[in-house]
C-alpha positions as CSV (number, residue, x, y, z in Angstrom):
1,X,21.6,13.1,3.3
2,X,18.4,13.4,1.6
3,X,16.7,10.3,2.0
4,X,16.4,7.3,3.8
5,X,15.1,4.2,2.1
6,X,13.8,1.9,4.8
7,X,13.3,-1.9,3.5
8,X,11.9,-4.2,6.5
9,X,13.2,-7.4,5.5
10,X,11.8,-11.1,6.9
11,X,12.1,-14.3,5.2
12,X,12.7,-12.9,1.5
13,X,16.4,-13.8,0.7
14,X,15.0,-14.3,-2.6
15,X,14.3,-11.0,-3.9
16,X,16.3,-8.8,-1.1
17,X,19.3,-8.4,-3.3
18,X,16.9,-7.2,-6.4
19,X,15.1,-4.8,-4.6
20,X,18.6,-3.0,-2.8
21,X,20.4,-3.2,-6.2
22,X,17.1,-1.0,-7.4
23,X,17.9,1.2,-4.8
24,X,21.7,1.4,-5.7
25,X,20.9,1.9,-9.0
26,X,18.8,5.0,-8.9
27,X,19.7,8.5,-10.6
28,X,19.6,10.3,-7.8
29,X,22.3,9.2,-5.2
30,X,22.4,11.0,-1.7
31,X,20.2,8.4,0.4
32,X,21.4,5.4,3.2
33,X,19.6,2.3,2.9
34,X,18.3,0.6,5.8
35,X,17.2,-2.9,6.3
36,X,15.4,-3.8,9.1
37,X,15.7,-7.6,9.7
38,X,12.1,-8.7,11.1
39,X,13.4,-12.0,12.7
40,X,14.3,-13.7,9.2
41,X,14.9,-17.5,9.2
42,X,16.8,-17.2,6.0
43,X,19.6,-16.2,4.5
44,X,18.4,-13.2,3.8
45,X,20.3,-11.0,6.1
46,X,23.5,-12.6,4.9
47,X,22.8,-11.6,1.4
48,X,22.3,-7.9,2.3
49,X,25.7,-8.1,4.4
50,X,27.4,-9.6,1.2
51,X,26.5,-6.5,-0.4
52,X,29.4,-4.5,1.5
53,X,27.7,-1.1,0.5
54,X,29.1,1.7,3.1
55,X,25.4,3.1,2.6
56,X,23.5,0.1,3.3
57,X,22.3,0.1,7.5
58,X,21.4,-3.5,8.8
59,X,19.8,-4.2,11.9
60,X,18.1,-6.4,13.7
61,X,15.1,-7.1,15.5
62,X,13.2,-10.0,16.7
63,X,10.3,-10.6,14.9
64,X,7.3,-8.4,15.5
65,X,5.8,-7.2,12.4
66,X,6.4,-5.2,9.3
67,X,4.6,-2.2,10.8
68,X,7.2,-2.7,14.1
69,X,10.0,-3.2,11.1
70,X,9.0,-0.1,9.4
71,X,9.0,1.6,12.4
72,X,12.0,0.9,13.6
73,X,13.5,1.8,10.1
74,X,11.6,5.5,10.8
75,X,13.4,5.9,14.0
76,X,16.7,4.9,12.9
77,X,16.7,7.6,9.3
78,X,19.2,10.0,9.6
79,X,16.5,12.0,7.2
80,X,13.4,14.2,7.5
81,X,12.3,12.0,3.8
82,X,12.2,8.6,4.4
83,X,10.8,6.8,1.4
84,X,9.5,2.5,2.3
85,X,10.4,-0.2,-0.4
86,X,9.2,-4.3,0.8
87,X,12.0,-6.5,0.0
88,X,10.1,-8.3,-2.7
89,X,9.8,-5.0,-4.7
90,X,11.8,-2.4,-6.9
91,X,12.0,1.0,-8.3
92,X,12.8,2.0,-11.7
93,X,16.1,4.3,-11.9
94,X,14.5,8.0,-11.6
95,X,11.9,7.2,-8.9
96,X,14.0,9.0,-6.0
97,X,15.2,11.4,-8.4
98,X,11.0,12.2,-9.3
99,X,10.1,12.5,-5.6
100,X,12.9,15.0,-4.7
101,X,11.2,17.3,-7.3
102,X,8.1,17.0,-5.6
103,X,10.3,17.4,-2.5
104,X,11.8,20.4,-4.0
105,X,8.3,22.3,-5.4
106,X,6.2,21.1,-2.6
107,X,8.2,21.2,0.7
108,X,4.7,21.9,2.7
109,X,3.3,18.3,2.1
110,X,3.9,15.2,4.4
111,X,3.4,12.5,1.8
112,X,5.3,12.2,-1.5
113,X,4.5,9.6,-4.1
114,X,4.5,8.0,-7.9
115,X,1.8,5.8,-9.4
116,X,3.7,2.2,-9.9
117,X,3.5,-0.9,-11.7
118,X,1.5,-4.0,-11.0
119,X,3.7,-7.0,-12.1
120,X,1.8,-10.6,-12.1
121,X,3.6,-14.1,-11.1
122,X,4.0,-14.4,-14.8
123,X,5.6,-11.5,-15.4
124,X,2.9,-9.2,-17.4
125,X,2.7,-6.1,-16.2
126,X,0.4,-2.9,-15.8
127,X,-0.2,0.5,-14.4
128,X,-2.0,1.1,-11.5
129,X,-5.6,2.2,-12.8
130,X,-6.1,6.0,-11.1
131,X,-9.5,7.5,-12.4
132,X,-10.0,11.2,-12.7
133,X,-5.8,12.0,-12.7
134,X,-4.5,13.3,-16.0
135,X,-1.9,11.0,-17.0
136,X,0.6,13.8,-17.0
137,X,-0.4,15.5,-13.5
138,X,2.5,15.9,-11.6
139,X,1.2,18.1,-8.2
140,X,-0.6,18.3,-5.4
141,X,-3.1,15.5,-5.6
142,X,-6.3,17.5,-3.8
143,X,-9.0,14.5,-3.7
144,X,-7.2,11.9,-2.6
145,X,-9.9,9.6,-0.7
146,X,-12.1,10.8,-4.2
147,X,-9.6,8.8,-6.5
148,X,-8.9,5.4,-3.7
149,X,-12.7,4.9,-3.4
150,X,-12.6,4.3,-7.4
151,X,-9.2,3.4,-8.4
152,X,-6.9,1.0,-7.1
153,X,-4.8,2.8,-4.5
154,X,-3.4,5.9,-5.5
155,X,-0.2,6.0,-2.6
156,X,1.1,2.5,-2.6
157,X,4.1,1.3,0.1
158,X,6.6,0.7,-2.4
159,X,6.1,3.9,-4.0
160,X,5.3,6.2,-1.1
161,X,7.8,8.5,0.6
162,X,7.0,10.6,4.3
163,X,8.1,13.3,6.0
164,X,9.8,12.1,9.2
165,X,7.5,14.8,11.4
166,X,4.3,13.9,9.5
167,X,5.0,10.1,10.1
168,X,5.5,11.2,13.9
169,X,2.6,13.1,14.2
170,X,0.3,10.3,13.1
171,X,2.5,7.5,15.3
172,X,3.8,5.6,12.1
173,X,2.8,2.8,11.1
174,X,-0.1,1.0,13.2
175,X,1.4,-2.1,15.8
176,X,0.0,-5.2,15.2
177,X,-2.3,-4.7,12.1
178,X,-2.1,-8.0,9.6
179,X,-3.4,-6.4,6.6
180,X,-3.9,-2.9,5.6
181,X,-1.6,-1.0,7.8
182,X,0.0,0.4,4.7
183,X,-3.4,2.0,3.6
184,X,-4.1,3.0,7.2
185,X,-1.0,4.8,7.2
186,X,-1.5,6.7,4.2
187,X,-4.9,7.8,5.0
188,X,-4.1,9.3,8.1
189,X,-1.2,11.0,6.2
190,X,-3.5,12.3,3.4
191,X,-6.0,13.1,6.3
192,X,-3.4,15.7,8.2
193,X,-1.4,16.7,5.2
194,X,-1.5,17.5,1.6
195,X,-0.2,15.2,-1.0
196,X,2.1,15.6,-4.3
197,X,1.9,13.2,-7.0
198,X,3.5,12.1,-9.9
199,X,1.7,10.1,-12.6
200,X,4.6,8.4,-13.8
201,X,4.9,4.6,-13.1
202,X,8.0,4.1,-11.2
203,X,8.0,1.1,-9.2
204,X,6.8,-2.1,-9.4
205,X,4.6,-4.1,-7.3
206,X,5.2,-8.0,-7.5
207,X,2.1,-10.0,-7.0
208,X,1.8,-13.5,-5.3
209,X,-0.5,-16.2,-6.2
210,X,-3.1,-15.3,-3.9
211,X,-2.8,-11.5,-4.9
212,X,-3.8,-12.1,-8.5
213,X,-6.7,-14.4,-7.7
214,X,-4.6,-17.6,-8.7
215,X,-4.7,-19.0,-4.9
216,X,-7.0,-18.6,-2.0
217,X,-5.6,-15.7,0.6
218,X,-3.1,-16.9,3.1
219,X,-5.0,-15.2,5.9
220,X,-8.3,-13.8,7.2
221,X,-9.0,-10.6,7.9
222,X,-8.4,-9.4,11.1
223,X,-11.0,-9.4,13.3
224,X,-12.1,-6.9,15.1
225,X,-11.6,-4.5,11.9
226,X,-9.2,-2.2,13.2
227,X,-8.3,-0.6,10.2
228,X,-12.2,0.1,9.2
229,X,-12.6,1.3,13.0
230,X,-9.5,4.0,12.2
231,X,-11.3,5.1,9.1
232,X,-14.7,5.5,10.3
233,X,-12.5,7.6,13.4
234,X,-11.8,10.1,10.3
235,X,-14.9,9.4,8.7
236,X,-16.2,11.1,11.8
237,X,-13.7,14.1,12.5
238,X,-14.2,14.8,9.0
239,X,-16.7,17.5,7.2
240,X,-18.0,17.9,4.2
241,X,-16.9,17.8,1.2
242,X,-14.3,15.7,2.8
243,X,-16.4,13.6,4.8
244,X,-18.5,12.4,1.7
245,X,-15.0,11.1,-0.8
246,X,-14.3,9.5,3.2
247,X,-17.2,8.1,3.3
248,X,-16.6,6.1,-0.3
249,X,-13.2,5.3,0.5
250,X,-14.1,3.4,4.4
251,X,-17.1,1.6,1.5
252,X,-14.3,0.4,-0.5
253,X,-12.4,-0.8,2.3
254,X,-15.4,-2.8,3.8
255,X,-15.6,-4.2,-0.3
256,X,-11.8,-5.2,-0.4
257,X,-12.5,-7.3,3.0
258,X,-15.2,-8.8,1.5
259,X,-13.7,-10.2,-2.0
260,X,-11.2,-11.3,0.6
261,X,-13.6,-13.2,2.7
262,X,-15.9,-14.7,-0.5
263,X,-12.1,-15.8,-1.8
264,X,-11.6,-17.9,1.3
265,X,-15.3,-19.3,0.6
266,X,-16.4,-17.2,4.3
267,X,-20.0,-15.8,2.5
268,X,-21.2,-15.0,5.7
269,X,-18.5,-12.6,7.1
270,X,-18.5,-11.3,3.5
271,X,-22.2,-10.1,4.3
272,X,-21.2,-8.3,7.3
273,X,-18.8,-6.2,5.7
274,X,-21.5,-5.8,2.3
275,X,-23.8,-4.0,5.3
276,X,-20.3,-2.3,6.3
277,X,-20.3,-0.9,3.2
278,X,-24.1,0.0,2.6
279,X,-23.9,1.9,5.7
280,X,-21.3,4.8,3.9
281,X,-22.6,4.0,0.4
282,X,-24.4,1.2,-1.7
283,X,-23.7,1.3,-5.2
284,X,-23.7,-1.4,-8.0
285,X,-20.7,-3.2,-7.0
286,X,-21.8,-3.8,-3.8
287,X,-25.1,-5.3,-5.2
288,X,-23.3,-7.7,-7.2
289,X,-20.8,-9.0,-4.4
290,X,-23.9,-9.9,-2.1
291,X,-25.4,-11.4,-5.1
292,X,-22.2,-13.9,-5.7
293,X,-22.0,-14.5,-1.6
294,X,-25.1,-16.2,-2.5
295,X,-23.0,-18.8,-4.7
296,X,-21.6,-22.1,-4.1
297,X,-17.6,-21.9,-3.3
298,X,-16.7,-23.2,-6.8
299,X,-18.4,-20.8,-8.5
300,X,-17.3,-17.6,-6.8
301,X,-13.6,-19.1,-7.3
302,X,-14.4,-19.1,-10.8
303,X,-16.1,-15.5,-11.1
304,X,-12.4,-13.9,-9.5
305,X,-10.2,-15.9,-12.0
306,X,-12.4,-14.2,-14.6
307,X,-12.3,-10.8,-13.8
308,X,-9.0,-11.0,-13.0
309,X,-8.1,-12.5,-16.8
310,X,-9.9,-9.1,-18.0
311,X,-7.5,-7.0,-15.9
């Protein structure tokens, strides 16, 4: 088979069904589908069964993480292409059939991907911004940590898809990691291999509340910064002109935890990671978040509903 679609699965009977039917109804056909049940409490698992789909995989694991999910999905593919969907998520009909041509014109690379869909609680929906991409490119994206340090991010889970060795080489996805494993992952990818993109928009991303500024987040960052600690690890086995796009893209990390922590109303952590940040680059942005840390709760809350209402 040519792919393997691996779909970690934990407490999302909800949207399960919708994201395996997006899988069943792609263009492109030879793939096995396999759900990795992260401990669910639902019903979730049940619906999947229901399904009765010869090419649909189910197993199960006791609850330890997406990353351990995802992983477990990676050594069960019966492919050397194993493309990730979550099961809140979905893919428009030719996204499989998109990556195989990159597949097929770039067999060299370790990561395969599209540009998606963001899709908000109330169901308006927009591309991913990528700055300095043609919006017909269709190759081997060459700046990659250039483009995430000033776009949203260019290789997103739902619309990524690895080689088997390249996910080997770099140990999959990283144990343990609450929040940005995904980006981690990718990095590390785009770091050791080269990348082929497609511009077109072919999944979609479903936010939550708290991912489109409507709630608080549901969790802090981790601490210690594991992810940031990875980065700055290639930040450092990097040269130039590598190690200065790096550089911007370990800056825009440190900025993403900080919106996170002046969300939750934590201004002083959000300093920390504002001198994070200064120490790879300190630009405008970064001038303005240590200007709203200085802000009562209320009225950062306020700033991130409007700027998200512009987006």
């Amino acid at each position: 088979m040519t792919f393997s679609v691996v779909i970690p699965l934990f407490n999302q009977a909800g949207t399960v069904v919708r994201a395996i039917r997006s899988v069943l109804g792609q263009t492109f056909g030879d793939y096995e589908i396999i759900v990795v049940n992260d401990g669910s409490e639902d019903d979730g698992p049940a619906r999947v069964k229901a399904l009765d789909d010869p090419r649909i995989r189910l197993i199960h694991q006791e609850n330890r993480g997406v990353s351990a999910a995802r992983n477990r999905g990676i050594g069960e593919a019966g492919s050397d292409l194993i493309a990730f969907l979550d099961a809140d998520d979905l893919w428009l009909p030719t996204y499989l059939e998109t990556v195989h041509g990159l597949a097929t014109r770039f067999p060299a690379c370790g990561l395969y991907a599209t540009r998606y869909f963001y899709r908000s609680p109330e169901g308006r929906e927009y591309a991913a911004v990528l700055r300095g991409i043609p919006e017909d490119f269709e190759g081997i994206l060459d700046h990659y940590f250039e483009t995430a340090a000033r776009s949203h991010p260019p290789v997103w889970t739902g619309a990524a898809c690895a080689r088997k060795k390249a996910l080997n080489r770099i140990g999959g996805f990283p144990a343990g990691v609450a929040s940005g494993e995904d980006l981690l992952t990718w990095a590390r990818l785009s770091f050791h291999f080269q990348v082929a993109y497609s511009m077109k928009p072919l999944a979609v991303y479903h936010l939550d509340n708290a991912a489109s500024y409507r709630e608080k987040p549901g969790r802090v960052p981790d601490a210690p910064d594991y992810v940031g600690g990875e980065l700055r690890r290639l930040f450092h086995e990097s040269t130039p002109p590598l190690r200065n796009s790096l550089g911007l893209y370990c800056a825009q990390w440190h900025k993403m935890r900080c919106s996170c922590y002046l969300r939750l109303g934590m201004q002083r952590d959000a300093r920390r990671e504002i001198r994070a940040a200064g120490r790879y680059d300190f630009d405008f942005p970064l001038l303005a978040y240590l200007l709203v840390s200085l802000l009562p709760e209320g009225a950062i809350r306020k700033i991130f509903r409007l700027v998200m209402s512009f987006r």
